[in-house]
Coordinates of C-alpha atoms and ligand atoms in Angstrom, one line a residue:
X1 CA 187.9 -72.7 -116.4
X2 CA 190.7 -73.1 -119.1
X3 CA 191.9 -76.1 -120.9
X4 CA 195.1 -76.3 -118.5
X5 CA 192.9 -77.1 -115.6
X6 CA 193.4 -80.3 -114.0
X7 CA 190.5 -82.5 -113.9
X8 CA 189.3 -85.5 -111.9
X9 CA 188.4 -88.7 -113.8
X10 CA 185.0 -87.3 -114.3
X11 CA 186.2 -84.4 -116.0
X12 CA 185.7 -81.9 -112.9
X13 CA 188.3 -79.5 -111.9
X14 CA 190.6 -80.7 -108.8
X15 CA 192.6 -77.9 -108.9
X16 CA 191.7 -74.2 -110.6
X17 CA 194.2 -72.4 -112.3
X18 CA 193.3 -69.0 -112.0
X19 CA 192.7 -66.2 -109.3
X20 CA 190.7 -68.0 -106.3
X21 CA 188.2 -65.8 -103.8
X22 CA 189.7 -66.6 -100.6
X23 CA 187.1 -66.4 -96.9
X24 CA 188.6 -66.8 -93.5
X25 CA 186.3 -66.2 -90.9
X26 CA 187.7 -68.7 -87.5
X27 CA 187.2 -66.2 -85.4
X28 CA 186.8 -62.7 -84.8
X29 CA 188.8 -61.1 -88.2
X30 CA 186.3 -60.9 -91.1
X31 CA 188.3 -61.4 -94.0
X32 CA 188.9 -62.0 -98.0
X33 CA 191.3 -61.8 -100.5
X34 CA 191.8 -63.2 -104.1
X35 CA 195.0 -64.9 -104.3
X36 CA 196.5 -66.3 -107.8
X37 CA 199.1 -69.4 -107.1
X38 CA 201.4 -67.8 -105.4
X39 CA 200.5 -63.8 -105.6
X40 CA 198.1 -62.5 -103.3
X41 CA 196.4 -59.6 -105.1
X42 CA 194.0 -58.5 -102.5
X43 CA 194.0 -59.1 -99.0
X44 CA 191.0 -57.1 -96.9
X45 CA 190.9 -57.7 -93.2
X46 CA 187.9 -56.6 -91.1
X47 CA 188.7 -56.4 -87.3
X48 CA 186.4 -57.3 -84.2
X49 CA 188.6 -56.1 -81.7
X50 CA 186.7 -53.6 -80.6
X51 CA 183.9 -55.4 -80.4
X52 CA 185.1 -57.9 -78.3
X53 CA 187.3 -55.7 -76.0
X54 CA 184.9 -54.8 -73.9
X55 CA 184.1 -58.8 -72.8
X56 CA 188.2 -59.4 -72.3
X57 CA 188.0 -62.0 -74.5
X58 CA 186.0 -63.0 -78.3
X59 CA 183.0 -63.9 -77.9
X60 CA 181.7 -66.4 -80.1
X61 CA 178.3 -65.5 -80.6
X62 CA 178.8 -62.2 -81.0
X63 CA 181.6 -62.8 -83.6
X64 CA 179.5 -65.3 -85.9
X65 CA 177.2 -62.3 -86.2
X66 CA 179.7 -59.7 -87.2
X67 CA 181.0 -61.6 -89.5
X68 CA 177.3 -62.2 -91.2
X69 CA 177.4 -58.5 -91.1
X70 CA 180.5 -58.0 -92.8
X71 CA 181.2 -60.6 -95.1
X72 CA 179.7 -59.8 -98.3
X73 CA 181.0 -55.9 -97.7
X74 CA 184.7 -57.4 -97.5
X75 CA 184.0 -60.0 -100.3
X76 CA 183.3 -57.0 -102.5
X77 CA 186.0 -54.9 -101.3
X78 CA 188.9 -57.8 -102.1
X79 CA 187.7 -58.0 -105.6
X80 CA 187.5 -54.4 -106.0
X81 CA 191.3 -54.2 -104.8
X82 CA 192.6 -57.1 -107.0
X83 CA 190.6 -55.7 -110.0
X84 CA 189.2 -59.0 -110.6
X85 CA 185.7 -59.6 -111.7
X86 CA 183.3 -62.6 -110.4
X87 CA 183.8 -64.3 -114.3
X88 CA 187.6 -64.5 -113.7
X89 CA 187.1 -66.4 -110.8
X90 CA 188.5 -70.2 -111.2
X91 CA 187.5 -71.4 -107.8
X92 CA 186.7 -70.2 -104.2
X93 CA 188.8 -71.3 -101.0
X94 CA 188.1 -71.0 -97.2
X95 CA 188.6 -72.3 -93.9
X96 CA 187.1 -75.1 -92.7
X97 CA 189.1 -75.5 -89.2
X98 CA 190.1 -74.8 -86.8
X99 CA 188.3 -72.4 -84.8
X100 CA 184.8 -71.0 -83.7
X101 CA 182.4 -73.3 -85.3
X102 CA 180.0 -70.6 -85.7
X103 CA 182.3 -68.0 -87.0
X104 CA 183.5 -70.7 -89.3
X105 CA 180.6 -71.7 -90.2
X106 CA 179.6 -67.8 -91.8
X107 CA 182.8 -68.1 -94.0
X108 CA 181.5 -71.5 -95.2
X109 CA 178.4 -71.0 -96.2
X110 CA 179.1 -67.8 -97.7
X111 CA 181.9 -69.7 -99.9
X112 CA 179.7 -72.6 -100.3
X113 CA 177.2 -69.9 -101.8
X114 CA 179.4 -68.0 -103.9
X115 CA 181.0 -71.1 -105.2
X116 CA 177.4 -72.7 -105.9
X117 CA 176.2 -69.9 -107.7
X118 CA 178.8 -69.4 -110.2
X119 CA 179.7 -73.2 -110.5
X120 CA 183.0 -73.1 -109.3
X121 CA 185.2 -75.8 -107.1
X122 CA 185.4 -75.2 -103.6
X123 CA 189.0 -75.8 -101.6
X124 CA 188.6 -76.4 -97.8
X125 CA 191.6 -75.0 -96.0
X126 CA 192.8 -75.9 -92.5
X127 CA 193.7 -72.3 -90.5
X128 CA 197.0 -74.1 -89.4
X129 CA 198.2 -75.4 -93.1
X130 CA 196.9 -71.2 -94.1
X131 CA 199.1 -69.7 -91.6
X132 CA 202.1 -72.1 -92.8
X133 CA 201.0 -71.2 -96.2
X134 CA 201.8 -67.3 -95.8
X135 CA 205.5 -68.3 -96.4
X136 CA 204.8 -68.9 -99.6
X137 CA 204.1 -65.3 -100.6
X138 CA 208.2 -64.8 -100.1
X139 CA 210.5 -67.2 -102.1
X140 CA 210.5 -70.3 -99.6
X141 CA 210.8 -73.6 -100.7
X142 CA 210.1 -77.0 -98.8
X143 CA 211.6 -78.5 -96.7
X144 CA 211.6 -76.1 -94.2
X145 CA 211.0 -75.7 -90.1
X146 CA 208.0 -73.3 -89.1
X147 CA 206.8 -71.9 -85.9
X148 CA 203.8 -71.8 -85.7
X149 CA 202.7 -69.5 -82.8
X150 CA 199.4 -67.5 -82.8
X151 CA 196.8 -67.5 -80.3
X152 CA 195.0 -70.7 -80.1
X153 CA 198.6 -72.6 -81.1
X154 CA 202.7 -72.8 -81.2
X155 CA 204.0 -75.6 -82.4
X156 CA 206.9 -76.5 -84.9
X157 CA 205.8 -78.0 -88.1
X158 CA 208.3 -79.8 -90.2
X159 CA 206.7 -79.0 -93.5
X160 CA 207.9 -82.0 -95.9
X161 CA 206.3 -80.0 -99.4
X162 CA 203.4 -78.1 -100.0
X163 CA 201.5 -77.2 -96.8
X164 CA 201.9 -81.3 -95.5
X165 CA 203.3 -80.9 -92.2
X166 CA 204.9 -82.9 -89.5
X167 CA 204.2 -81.4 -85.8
X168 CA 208.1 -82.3 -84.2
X169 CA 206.8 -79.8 -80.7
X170 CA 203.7 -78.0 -79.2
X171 CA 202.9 -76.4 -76.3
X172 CA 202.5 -78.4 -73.5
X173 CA 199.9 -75.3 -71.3
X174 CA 199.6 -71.9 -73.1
X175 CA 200.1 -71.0 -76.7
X176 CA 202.8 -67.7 -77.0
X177 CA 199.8 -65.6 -78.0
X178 CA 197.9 -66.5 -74.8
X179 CA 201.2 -65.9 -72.6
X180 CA 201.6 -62.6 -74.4
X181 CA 197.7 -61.7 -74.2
X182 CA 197.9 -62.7 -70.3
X183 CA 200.9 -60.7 -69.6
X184 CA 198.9 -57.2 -71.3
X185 CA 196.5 -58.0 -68.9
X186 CA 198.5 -58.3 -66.2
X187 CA 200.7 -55.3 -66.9
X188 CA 196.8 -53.3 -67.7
X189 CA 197.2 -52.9 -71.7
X190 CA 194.6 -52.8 -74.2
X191 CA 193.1 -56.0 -75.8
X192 CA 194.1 -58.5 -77.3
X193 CA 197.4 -57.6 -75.9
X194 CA 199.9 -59.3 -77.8
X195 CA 200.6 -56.0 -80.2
X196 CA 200.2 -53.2 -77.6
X197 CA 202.5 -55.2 -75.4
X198 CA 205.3 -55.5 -78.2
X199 CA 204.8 -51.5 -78.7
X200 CA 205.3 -50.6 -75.0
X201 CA 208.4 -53.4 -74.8
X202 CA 210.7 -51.0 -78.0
X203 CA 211.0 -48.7 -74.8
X204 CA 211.8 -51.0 -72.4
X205 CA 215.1 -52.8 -71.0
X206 CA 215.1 -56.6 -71.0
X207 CA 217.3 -56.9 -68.3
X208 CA 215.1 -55.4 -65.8
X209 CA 213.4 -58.3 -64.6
X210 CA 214.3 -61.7 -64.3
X211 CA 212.1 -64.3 -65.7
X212 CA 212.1 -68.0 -66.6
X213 CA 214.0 -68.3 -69.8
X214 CA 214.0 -71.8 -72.7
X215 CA 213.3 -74.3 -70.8
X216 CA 216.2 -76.7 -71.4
X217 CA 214.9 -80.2 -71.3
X218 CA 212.6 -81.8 -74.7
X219 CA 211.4 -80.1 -77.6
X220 CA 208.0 -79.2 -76.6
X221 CA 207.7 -75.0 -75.2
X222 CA 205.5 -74.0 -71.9
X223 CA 204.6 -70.6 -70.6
X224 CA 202.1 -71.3 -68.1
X225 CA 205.3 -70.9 -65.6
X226 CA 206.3 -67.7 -67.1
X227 CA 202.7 -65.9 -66.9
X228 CA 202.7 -67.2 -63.1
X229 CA 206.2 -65.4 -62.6
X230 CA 204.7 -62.0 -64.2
X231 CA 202.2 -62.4 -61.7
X232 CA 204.2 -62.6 -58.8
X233 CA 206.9 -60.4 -59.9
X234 CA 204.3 -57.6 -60.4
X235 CA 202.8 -58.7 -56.7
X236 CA 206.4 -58.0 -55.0
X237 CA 206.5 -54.7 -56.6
X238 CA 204.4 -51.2 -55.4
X239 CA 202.2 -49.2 -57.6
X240 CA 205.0 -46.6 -58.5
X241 CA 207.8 -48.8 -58.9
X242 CA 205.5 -50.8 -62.0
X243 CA 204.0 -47.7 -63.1
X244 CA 207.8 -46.6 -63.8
X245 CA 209.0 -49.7 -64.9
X246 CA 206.3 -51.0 -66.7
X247 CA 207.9 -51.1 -70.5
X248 CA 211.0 -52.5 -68.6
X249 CA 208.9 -55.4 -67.4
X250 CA 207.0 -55.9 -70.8
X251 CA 210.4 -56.0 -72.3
X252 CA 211.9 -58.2 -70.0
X253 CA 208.8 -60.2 -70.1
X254 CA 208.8 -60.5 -74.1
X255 CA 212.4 -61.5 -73.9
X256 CA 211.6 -64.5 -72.2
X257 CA 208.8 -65.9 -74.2
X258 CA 210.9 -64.7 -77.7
X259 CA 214.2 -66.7 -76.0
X260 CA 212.1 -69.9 -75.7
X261 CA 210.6 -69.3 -79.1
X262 CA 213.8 -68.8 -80.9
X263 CA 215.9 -71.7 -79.3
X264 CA 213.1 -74.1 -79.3
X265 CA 212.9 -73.4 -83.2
X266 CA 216.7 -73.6 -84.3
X267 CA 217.4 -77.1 -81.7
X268 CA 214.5 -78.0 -83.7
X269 CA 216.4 -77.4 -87.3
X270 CA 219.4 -78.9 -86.1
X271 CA 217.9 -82.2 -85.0
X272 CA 215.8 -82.0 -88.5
X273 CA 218.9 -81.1 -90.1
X274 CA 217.2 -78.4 -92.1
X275 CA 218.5 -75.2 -92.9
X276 CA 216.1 -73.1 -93.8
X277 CA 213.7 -71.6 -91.0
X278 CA 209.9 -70.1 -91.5
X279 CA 207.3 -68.4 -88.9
X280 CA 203.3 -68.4 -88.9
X281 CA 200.8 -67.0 -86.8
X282 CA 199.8 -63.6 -84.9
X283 CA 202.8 -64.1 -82.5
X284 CA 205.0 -63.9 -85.8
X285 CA 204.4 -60.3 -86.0
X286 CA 206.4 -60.0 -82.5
X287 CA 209.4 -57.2 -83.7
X288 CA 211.0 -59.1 -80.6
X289 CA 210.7 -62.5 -82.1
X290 CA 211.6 -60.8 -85.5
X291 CA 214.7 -59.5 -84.4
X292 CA 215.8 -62.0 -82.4
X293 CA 215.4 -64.8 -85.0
X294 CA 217.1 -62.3 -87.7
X295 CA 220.3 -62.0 -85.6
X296 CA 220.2 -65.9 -84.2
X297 CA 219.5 -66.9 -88.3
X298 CA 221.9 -64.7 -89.2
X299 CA 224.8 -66.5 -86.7
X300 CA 223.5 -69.7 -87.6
X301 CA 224.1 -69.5 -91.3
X302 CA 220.1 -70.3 -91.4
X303 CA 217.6 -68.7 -94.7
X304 CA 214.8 -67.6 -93.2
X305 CA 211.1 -67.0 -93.8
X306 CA 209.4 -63.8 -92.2
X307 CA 206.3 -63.1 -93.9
X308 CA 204.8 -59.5 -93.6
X309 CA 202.8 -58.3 -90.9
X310 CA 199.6 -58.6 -92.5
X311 CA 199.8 -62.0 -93.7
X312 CA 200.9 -63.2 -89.5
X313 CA 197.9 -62.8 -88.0
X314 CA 194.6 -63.8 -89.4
X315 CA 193.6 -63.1 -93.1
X316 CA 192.5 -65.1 -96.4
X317 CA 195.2 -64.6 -97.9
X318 CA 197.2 -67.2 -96.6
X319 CA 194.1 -69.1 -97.1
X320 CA 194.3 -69.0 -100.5
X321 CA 197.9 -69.1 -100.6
X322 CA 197.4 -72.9 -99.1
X323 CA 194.8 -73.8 -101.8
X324 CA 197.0 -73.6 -104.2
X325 CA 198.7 -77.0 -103.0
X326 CA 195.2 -78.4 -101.7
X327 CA 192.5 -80.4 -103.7
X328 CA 189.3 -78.6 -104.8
X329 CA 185.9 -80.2 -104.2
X330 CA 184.3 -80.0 -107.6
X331 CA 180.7 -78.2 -108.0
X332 CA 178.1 -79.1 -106.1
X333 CA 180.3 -82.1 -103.9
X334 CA 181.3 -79.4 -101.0
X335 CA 177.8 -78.5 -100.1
X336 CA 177.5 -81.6 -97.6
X337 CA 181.2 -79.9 -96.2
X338 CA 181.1 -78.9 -92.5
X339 CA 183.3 -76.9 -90.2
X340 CA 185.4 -78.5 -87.8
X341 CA 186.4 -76.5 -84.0
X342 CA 189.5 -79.1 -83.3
X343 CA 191.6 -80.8 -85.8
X344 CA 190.4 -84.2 -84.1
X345 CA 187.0 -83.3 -85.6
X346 CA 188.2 -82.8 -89.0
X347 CA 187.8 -86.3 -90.2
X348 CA 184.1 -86.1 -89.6
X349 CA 184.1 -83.2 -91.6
X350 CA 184.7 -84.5 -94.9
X351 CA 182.3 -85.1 -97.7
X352 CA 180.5 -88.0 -98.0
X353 CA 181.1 -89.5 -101.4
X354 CA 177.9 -89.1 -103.2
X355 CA 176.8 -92.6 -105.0
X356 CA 174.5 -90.9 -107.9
X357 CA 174.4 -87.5 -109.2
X358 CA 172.9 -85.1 -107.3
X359 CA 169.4 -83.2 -108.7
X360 CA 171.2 -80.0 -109.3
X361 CA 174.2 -81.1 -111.7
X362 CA 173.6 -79.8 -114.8
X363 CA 172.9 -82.2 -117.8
X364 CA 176.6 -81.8 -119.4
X365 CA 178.2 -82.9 -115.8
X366 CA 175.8 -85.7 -115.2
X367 CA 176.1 -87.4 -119.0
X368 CA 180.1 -87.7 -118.1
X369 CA 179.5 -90.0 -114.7
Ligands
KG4_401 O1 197.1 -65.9 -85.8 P1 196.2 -64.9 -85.0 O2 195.8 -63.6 -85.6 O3 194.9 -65.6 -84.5 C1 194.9 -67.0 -84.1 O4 194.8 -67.9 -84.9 O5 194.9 -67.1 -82.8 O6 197.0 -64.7 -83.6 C2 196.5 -63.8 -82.6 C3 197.5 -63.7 -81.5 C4 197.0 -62.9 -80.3 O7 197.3 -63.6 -79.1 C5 197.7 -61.6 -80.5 O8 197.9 -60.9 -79.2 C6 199.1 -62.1 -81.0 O9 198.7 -63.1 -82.0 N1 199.8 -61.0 -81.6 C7 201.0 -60.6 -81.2 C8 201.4 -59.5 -82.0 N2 200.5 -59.3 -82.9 C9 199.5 -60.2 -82.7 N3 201.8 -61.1 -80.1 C10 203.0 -60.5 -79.9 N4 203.4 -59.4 -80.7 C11 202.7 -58.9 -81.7 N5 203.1 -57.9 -82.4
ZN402 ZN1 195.2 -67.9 -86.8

């Protein structure tokens, strides 16, 4: 800790300056990166997919144990990369929610013990604010509208500075990562679905089938309607006709979800009357959705914020990329932290305020209290 650290009232850092280890572990990506302010120096994700491919779907149990078997293997490996010892560390940052409790719980407790160890501050990190945050490896600046579309959610967040966020639409059934994982299904790709379903739509021609485009009325998107027209669009179709048309009717398919994506996001930044436009979330990595909100930007006279690949779907980088505007827990506070599956449960989550100084401080914290 250096001298330019900010410190609580009793002296205890708040916020690290410095380069941060960074554990994200929600649900079935083992990963860790070390991230300083706004330059991610290491980012190491560890995938389940295959694990979990052969269920259709993650499986939570499973998961929580992979990542116990992974963890301190990709820990190592992101310092490795960044060239960054475990002395230079200034704090540690993780997620704490939303997700698989038990998956989250792994990334916790590893963080909890890494922090403990080495007497460093501890930042909890909600996965939403983290995927927001991956903006922040480009040059964006606040205010600014983001989509936020991944598997579990899509919603627009006005994000007033930092990683504080006002939600101005959700999803009112699916998220776009679920109406994209659906429609692999339906169309027989590979799991998740989302990725290989983008691949096979580059070949395809959008125009081939007709599906549901933006809903028109309110803010809010839906793609429970769309997944049900897949379904009987392939039904009225024989075997040969899909099987020669099948990256026709991915494309077509995409096309509908990326139209509702993209209008839903810039009616969004006109009624906000904001100018600049981000993304967040697996569904980001979408070269529909990337293409499509390039040219509509572009038209628009809008600035916007497409992070890399790597930092759309799951990692800790953006984790650590959110910390940076987050209060630490100070040494040992964040050991009574818990993980949080909704964001409803979060505010049980939080540390209880300890009223006298826990056994473990050492002598030089306690004397300052
Ligand atoms: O953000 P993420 O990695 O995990 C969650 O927080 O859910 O998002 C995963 C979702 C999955 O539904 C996956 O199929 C989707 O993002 N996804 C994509 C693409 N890459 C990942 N969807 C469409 N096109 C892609 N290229
Ligand atoms: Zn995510």
């Amino acid at each position: 800790m250096t001298q330019a650290d900010p410190r609580d009232t009793r002296g205890r850092v708040t916020r690290p300056a410095g380069p941060l280890l960074c554990l994200e572990t929600s649900c079935d990506d083992t990963s860790a990166a070390v991230v300083n302010g706004r330059e991610v120096l290491s980012s190491i994700v560890s995938s389940q997919n295959e694990l979990h491919a052969q269920f259709g779907g993650v499986v939570p149990e499973v998961a929580s144990r992979r990542h116990t078997e992974l963890v301190n293997e990709v820990v190592a490996e992101a310092l490795s990369t960044a060239g960054v010892g475990w002395d230079e560390l200034a704090g540690v940052a993780t997620t704490q929610g939303p997700g698989l409790i038990g998956a989250l719980l792994v990334g916790l407790a590893a963080a909890k013990a890494i922090a403990y160890r080495r007497r460093l501050p501890l930042v909890p990190v909600n996965h939403l604010q983290g995927h927001i945050a991956a903006n922040y490896a480009l040059a964006v600046e606040a205010p600014f509208v983001c989509l936020v579309a991944s598997g579990g959610h899509t919603l627009l967040a006005v994000i007033e500075r930092g990683v504080e966020y006002r939600v101005a639409a959700r999803t009112m059934d699916d998220a776009a990562g679920e109406a994209f994982d659906k429609g692999a299904r339906l169309l027989g790709l590979g799991y998740p679905g989302g990725r290989e379903l983008d691949e096979l739509a580059a070949a395809g021609d959008p125009s081939y089938a007709r599906f549901p485009r933006a809903v028109a009325r309110g803010r809010d998107f839906s793609f429970s309607g769309l997944k049900t027209a897949l379904l009987y669009d392939l039904k009225g179709r024989d075997e040969a006709e899909i099987e020669a048309h099948r990256a026709d009717i991915a494309a077509s398919y995409q096309a509908a979800i990326v139209n509702q994506l993209v209008e839903k996001t810039l009616a969004c930044a006109a009624a906000e009357g904001l100018r600049r436009v981000a993304v967040a979330g697996g569904v980001a990595a979408n070269s529909g959705l990337r293409r499509a909100l390039t040219a509509r930007s572009e038209a628009e006279g809008l600035e916007l914020s497409l992070p890399p690949l790597g930092l759309c779907t799951d990692n800790a980088a953006m984790i650590g990329l959110a910390a940076g505007f987050l209060p630490a827990v100070p040494w040992p506070d964040y050991l009574a932290l818990d993980a949080f599956a909704s964001d409803s449960e979060a505010r049980a989550a939080r540390p209880k305020k300890s009223r006298r100084p826990a056994a473990s401080e050492p002598p030089g914290r306690r004397t300052r209290r």
